Short mmCIF file of C-alpha atoms in Angstrom, two decimals:
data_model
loop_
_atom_site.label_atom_id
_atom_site.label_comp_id
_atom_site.label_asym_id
_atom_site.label_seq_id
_atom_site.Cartn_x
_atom_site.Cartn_y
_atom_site.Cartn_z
CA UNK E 19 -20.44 9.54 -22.26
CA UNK E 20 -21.16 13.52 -21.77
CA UNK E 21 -24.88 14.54 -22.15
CA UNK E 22 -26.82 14.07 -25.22
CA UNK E 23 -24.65 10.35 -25.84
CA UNK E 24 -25.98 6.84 -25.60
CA UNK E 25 -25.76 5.31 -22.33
CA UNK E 26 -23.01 3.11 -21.90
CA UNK E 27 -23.95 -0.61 -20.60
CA UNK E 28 -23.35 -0.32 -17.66
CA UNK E 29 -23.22 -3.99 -15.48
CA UNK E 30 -22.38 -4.17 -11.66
CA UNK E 31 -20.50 -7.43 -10.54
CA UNK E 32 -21.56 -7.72 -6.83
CA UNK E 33 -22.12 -9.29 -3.35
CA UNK E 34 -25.75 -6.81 -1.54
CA UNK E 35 -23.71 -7.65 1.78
CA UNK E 36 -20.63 -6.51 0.72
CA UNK E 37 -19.59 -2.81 1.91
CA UNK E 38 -17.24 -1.63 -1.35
CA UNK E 39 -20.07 -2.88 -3.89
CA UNK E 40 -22.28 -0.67 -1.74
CA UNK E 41 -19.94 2.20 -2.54
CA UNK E 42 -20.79 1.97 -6.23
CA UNK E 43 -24.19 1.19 -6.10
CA UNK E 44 -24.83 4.60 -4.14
CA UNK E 45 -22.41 6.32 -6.56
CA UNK E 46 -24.28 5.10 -9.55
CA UNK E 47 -27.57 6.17 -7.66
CA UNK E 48 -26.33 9.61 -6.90
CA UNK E 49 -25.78 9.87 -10.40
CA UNK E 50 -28.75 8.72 -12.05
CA UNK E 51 -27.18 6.41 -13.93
CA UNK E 52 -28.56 3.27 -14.97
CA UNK E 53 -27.36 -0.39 -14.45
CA UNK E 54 -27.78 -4.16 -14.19
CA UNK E 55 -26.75 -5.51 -10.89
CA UNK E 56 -25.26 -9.11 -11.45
CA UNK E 57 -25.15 -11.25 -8.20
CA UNK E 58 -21.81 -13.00 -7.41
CA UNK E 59 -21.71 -15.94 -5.08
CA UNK E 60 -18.44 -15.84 -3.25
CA UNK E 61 -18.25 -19.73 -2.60
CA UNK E 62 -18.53 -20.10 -6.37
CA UNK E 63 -17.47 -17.02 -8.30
CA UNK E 64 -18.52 -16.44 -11.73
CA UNK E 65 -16.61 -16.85 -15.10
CA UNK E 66 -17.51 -13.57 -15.34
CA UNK E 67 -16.27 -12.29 -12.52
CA UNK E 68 -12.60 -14.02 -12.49
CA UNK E 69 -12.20 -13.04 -16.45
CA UNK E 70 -12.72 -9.88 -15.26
CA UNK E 71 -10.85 -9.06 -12.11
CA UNK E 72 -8.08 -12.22 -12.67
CA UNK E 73 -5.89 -10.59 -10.28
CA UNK E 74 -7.75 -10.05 -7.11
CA UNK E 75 -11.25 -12.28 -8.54
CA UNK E 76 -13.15 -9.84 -6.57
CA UNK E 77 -16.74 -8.13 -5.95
CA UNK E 78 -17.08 -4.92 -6.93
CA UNK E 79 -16.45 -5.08 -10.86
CA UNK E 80 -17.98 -2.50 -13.15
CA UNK E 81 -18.21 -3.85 -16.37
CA UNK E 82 -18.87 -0.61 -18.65
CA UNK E 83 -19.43 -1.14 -22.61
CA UNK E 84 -17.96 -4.58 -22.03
CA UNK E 85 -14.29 -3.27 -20.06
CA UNK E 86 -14.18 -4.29 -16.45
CA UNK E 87 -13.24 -1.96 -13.40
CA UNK E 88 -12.52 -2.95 -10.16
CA UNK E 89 -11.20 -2.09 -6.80
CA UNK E 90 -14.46 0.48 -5.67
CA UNK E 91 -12.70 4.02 -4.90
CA UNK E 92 -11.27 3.17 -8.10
CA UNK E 93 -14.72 2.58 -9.12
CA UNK E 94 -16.24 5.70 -7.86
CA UNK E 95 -13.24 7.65 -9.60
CA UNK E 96 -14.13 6.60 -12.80
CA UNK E 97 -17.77 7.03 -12.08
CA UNK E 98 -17.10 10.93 -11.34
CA UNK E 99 -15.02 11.11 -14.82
CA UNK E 100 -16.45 8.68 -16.97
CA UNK E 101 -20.36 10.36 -16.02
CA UNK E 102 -19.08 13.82 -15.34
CA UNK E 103 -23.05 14.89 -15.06
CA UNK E 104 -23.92 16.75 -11.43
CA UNK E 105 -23.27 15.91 -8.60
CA UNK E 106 -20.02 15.25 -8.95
CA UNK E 107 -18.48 13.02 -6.01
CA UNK E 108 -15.28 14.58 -5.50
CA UNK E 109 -14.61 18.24 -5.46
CA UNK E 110 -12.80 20.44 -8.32
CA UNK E 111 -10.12 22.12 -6.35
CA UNK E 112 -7.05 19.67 -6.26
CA UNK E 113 -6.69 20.47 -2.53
CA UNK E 114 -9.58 19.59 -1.78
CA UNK E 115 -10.16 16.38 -3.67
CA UNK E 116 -6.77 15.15 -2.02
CA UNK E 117 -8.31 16.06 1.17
CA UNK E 118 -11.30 13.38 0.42
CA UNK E 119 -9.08 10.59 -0.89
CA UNK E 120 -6.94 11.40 1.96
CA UNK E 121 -9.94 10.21 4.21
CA UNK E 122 -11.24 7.38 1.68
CA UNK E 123 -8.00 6.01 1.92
CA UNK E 124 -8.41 6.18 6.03
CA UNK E 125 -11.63 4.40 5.80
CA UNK E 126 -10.03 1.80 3.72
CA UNK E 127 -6.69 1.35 5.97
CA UNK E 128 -8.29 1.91 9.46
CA UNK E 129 -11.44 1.26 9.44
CA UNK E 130 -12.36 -1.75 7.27
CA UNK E 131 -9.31 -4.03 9.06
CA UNK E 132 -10.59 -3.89 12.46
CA UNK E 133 -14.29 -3.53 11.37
CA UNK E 134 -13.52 -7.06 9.66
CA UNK E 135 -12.02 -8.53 12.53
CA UNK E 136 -14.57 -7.64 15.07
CA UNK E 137 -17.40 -9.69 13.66
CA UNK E 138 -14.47 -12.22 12.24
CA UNK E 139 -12.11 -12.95 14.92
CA UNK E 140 -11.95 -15.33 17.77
CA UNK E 141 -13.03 -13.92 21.25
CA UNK E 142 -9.69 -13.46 21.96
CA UNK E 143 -9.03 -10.78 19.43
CA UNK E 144 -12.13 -9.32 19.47
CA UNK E 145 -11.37 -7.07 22.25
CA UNK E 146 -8.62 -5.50 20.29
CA UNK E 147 -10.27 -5.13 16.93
CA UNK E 148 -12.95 -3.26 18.74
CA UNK E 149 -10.69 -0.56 20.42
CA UNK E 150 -8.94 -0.12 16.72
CA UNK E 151 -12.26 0.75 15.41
CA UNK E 152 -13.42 3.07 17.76
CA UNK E 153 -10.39 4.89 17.69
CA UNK E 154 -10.59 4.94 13.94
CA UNK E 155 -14.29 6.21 14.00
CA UNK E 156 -13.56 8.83 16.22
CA UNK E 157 -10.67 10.18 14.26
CA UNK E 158 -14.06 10.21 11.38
CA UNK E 159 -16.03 12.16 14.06
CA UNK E 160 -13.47 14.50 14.64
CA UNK E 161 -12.68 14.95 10.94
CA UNK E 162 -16.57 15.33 10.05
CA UNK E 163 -16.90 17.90 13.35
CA UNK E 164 -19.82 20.66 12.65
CA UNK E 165 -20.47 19.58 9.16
CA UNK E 166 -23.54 17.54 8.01
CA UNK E 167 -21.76 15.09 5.66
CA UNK E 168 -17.84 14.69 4.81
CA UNK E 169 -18.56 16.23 1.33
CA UNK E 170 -19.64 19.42 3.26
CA UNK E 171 -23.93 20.38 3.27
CA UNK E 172 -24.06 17.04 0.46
CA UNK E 173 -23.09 13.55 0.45
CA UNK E 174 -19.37 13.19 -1.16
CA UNK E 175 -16.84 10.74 -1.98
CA UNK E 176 -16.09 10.35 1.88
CA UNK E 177 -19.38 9.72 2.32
CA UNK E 178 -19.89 7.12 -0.41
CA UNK E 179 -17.00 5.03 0.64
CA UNK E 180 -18.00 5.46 4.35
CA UNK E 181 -21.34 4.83 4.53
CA UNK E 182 -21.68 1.20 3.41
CA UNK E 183 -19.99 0.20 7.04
CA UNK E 184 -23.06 1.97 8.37
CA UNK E 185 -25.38 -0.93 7.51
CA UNK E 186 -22.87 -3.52 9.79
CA UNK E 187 -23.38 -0.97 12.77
CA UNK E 188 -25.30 -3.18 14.43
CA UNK E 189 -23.42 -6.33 13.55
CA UNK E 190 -20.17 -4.77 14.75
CA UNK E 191 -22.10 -3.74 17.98
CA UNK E 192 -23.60 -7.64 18.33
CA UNK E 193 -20.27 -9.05 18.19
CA UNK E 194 -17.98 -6.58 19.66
CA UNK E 195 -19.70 -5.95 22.47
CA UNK E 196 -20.22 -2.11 22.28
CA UNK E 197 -22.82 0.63 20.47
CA UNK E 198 -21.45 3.20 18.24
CA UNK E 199 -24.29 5.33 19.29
CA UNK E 200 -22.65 5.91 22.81
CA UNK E 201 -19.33 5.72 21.54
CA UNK E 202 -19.56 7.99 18.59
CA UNK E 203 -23.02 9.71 18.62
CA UNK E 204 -21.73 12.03 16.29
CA UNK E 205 -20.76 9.43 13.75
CA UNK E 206 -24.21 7.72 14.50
CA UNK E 207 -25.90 10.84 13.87
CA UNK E 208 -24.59 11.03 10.93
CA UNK E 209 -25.39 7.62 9.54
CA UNK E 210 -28.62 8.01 10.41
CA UNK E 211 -28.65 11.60 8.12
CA UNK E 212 -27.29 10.37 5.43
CA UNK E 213 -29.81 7.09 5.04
CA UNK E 214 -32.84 9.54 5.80
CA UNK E 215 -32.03 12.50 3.94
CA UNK E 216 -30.08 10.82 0.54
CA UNK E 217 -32.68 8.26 -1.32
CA UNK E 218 -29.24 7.14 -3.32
CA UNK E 219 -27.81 5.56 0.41
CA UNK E 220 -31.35 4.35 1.32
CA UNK E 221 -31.87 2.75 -1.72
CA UNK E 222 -28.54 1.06 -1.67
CA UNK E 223 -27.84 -0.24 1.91
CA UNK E 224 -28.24 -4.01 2.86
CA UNK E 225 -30.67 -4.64 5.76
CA UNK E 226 -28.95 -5.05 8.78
CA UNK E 227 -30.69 -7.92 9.30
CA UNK E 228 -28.87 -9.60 6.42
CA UNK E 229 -26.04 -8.67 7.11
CA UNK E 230 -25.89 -10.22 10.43
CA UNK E 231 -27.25 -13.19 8.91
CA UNK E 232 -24.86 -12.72 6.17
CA UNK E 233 -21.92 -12.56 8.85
CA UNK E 234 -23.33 -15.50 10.96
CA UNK E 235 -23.08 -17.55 7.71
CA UNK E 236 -19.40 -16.26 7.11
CA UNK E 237 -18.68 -17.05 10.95
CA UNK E 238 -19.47 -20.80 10.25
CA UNK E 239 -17.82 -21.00 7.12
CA UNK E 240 -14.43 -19.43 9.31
CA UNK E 241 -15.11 -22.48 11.60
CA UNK E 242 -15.81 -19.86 14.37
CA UNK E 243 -19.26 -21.26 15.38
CA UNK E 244 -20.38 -24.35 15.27
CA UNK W 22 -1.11 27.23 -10.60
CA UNK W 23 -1.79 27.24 -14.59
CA UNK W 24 1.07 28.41 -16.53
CA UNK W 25 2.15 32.22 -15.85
CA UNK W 26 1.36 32.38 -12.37
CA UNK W 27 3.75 32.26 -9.50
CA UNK W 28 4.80 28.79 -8.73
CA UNK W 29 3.77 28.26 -5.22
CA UNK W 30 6.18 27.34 -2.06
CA UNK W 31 6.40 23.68 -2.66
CA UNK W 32 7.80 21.50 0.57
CA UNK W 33 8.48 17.51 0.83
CA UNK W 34 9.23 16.52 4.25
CA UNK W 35 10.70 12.94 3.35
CA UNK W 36 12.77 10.17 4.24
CA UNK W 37 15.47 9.48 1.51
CA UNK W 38 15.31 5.62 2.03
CA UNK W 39 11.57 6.10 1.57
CA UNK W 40 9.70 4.03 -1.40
CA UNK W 41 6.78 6.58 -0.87
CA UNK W 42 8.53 9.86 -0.52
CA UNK W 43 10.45 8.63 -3.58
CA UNK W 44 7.57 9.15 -5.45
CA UNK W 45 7.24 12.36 -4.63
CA UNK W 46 10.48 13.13 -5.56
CA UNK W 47 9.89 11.45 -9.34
CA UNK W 48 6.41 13.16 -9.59
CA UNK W 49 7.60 16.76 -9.36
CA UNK W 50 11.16 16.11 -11.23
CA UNK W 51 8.89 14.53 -14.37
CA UNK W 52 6.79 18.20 -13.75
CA UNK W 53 9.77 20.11 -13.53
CA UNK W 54 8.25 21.29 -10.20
CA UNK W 55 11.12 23.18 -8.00
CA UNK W 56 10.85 22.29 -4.44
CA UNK W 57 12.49 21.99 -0.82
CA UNK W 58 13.53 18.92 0.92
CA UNK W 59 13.11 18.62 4.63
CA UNK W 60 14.47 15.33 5.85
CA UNK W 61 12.66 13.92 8.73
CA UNK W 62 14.27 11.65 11.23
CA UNK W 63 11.61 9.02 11.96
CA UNK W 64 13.00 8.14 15.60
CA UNK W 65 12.50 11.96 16.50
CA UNK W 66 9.56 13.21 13.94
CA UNK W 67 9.55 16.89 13.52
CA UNK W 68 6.55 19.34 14.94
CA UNK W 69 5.88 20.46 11.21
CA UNK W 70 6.04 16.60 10.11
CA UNK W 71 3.06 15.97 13.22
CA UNK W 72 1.16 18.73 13.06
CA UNK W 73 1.45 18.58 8.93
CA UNK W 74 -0.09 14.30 8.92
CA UNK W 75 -1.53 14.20 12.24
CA UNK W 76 -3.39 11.43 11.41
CA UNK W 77 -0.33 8.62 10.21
CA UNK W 78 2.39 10.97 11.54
CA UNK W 79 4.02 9.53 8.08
CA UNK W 80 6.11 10.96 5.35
CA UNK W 81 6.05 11.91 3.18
CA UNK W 82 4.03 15.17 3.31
CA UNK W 83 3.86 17.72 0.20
CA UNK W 84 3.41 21.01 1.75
CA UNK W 85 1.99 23.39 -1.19
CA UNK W 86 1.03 27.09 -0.05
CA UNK W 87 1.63 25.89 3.55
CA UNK W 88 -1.49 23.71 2.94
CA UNK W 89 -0.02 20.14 3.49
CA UNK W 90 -1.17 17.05 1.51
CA UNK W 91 -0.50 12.93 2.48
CA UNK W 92 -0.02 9.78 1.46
CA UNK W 93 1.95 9.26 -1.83
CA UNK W 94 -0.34 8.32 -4.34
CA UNK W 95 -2.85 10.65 -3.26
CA UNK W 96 -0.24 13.45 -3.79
CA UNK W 97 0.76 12.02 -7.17
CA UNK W 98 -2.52 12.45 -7.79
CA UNK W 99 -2.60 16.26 -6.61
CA UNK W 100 0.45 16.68 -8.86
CA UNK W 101 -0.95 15.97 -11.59
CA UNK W 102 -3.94 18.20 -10.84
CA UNK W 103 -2.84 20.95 -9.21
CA UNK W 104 -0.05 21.38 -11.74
CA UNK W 105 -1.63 20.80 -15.03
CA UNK W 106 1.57 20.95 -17.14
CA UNK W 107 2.88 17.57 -19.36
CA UNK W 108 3.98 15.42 -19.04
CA UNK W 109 0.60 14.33 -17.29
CA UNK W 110 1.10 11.03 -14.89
CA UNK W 111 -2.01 9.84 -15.57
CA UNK W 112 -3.88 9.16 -19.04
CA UNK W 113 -6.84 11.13 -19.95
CA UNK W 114 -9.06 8.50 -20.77
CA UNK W 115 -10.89 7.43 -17.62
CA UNK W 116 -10.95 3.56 -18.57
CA UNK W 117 -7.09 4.04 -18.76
CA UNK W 118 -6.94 6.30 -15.88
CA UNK W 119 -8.94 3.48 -13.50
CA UNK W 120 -6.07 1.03 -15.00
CA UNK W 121 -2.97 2.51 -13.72
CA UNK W 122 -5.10 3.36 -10.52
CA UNK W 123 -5.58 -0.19 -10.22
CA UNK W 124 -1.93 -1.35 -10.87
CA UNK W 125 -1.27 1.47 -8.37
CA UNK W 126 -3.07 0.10 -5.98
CA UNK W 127 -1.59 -3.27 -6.57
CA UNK W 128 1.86 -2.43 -5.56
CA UNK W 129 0.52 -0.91 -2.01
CA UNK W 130 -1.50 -4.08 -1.29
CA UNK W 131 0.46 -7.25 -3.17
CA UNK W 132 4.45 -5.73 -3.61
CA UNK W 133 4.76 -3.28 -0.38
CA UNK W 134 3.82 -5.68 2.44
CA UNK W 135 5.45 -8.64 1.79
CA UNK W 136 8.92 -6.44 0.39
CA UNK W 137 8.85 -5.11 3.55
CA UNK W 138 8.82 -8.70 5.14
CA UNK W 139 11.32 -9.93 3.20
CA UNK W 140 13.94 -7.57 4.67
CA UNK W 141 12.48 -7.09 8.43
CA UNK W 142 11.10 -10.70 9.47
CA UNK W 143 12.71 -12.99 11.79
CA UNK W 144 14.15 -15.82 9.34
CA UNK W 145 11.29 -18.62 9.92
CA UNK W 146 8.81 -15.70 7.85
CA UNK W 147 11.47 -14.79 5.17
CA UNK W 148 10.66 -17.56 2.71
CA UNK W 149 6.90 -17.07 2.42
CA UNK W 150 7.52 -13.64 2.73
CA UNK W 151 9.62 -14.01 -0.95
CA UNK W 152 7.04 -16.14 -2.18
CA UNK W 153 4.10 -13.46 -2.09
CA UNK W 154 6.59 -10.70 -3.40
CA UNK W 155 7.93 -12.93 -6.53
CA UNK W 156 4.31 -13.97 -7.18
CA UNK W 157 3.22 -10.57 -7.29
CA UNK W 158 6.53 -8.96 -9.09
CA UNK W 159 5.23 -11.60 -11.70
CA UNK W 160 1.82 -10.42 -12.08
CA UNK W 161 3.12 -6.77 -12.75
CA UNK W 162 5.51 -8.20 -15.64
CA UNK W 163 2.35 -9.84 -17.40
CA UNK W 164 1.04 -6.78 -16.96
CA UNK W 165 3.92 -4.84 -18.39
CA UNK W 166 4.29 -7.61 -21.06
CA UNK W 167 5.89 -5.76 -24.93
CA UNK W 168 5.37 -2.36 -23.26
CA UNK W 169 8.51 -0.26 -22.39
CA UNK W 170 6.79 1.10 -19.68
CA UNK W 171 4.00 0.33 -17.78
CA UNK W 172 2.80 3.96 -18.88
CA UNK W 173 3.54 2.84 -22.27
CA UNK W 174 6.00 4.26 -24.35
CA UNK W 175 7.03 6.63 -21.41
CA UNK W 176 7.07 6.41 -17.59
CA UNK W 177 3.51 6.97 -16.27
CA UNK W 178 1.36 6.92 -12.62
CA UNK W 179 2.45 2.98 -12.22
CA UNK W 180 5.98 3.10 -13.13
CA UNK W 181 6.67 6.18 -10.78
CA UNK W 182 4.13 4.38 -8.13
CA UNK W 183 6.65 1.45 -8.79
CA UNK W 184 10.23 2.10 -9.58
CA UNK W 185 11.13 4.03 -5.81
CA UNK W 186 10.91 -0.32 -4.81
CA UNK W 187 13.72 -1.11 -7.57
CA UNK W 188 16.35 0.86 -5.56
CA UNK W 189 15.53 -1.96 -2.76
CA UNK W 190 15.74 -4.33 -4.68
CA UNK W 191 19.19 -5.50 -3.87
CA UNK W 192 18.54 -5.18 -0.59
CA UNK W 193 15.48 -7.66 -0.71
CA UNK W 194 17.48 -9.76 -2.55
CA UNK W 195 20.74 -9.86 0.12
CA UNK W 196 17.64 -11.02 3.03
CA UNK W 197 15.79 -12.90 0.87
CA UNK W 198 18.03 -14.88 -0.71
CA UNK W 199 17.03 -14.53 -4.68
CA UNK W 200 17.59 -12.47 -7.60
CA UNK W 201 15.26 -10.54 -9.52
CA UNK W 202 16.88 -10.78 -12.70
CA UNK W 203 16.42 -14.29 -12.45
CA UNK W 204 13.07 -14.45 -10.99
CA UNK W 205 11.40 -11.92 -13.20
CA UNK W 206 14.09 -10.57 -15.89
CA UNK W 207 11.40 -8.09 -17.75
CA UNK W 208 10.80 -6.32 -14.46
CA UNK W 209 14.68 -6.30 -13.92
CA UNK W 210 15.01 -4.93 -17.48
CA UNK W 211 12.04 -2.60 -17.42
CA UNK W 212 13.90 -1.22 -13.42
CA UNK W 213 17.31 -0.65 -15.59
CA UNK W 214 15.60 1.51 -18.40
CA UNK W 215 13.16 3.69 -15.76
CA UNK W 216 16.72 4.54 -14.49
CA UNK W 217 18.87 4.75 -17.67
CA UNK W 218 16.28 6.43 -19.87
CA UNK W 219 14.49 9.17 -17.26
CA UNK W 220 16.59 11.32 -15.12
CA UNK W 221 13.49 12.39 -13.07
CA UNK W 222 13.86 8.64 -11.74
CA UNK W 223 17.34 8.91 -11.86
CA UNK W 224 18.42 11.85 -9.71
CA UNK W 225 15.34 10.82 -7.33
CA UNK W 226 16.34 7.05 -6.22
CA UNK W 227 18.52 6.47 -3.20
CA UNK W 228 21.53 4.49 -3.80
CA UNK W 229 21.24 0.88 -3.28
CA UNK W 230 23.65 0.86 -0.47
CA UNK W 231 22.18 3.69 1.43
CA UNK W 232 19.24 1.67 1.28
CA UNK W 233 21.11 -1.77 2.43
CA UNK W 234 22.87 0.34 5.51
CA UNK W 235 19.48 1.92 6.53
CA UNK W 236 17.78 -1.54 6.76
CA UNK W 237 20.21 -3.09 8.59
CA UNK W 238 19.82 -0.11 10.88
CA UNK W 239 15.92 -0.97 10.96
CA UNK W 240 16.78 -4.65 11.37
CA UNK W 241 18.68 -3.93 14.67
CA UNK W 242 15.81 -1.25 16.04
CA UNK W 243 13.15 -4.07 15.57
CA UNK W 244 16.04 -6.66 17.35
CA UNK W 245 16.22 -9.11 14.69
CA UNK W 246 20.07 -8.46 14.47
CA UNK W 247 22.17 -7.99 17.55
#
């Protein structure tokens, strides 16, 4: 797939709400590389989409040349080495690119739990949830500090498989009961930088008013409104 | 760190009952990658181990150059990068590379929590506990399937992501009332040759009644055993 090659097919298996299929859709954007995005309703998944991730029969799955991929840091991985064309997402030095799965791994782990659970809990945990995922972001805000993305003066892997969340902001903040704009300006700040100044995110973010309809639909579903 | 140059200072602050650390300990033995052990005591965690994973406060912690690195398979994959030498852990091709990133993956989301359950649940959570971990023990033998190893012919990323678990395996077995080699006899066979055939998993594994004694040590810190 270096330069001067065919394309590869190249088919995304997704859900526009969901935050991991948003990672790959801005890493396939920041690369220039070309796909067909395949819808995937969740109440009734696809044949496609359960021959093709049988074990977890779940959104993302890039389907390249016919082979499936899933799990989306996965994803992006083999996006940076199957497409090694510039910019690459992760860095070359080995300490370095530990360093950003390091924090990928965060984002999965301790933010994306609590994240869940504030829009998807009953009242009574909602409290909790919230308090988790402040803490979490502000361990982001103090890992991001002076710099203007995670990936340094450019968007990086960090910054792929962070910035999804940024279009639930508000339906984290209509739920929980808080804004992340006093509670981590610098994390807001950022979200806002990287959706103005990177077409790839812009291009590839949900509306947040979707996704709050989106998560009002999941709410009833959950039996948590009526 | 390409051949000819100084090997660097190369420290693994670890637990020795640790699935995780174990890793480690494969990784570099299957490198040939001299290093120094620090044990950590995880009732009194050492300044280095703190100020090294301030984040999790977890072992294990490779500490290369004084420049520390966390979270096991992200330092399996700094291994393999930082010290290009064969045998590589992961394939070159990146559709085989995303594979044993996703089997990887597996075993921290479907084998470690409910492994962990089986052994350090009050007795009412034990059986479904067993349940998830045999279902998913299953899945990674269809997986494995003819191979000898889930690397193929030789022990790869997924085999030393999974084999540090086999050394509990009596242990989950003893609280969870079953037997492996009953439940799922490839994975039982495919545990006996990682150790047999590969003295990098070998000399790395804790014995399986060091393991026993140290959970029944966990099982009275978390009260379930007087």
């Amino acid at each position: 797939m270096e330069g001067g090659k065919k394309q590869p097919s190249v088919v995304l298996l997704n859900c526009s709400a969901s935050m991991f299929g948003c990672r790959v859709r801005i890493a396939l954007a920041r690369k220039g590389i070309a796909y067909e995005e395949k819808p995937e309703n969740l109440g009734a998944k696809s044949p496609l989409l359960l021959s093709s991730n049988p074990v977890h029969g779940k959104i993302p799955v890039l389907i390249v040349d016919g082979k499936p991929i899933c799990e989306s840091l996965v994803i992006l991985e083999f996006i940076d080495e199957a497409f090694p064309c510039e910019p690459s997402l992760l860095p070359s030095d080995p300490f370095a690119r530990a360093h950003d799965r390091f924090w990928a791994s965060f984002v999965d782990s301790k933010i994306a739990p609590p994240a869940m659970k504030v829009w998807a809990s009953p009242a009574p945990a909602v409290e909790a949830a919230r308090g988790e995922l402040v803490a979490a972001m502000r361990t982001l805000e103090a890992e991001l500090g002076e710099k203007r993305y995670f990936g340094g003066d450019a968007v990086g892997f960090v910054d792929v498989a962070l910035v999804p969340f940024t279009a639930w902001f508000a339906t984290y903040e209509r739920f929980g009961g808080f804004s992340v704009a006093e509670e981590c300006p610098t994390l807001a700040a950022w979200a806002a930088r990287c959706r103005d100044e990177n077409e790839c995110v812009a291009a590839s973010l949900p509306e947040t008013e979707f996704v709050y309809q989106f998560a009002c639909g999941m709410r009833k579903h959950f039996g948590l409104d009526g």
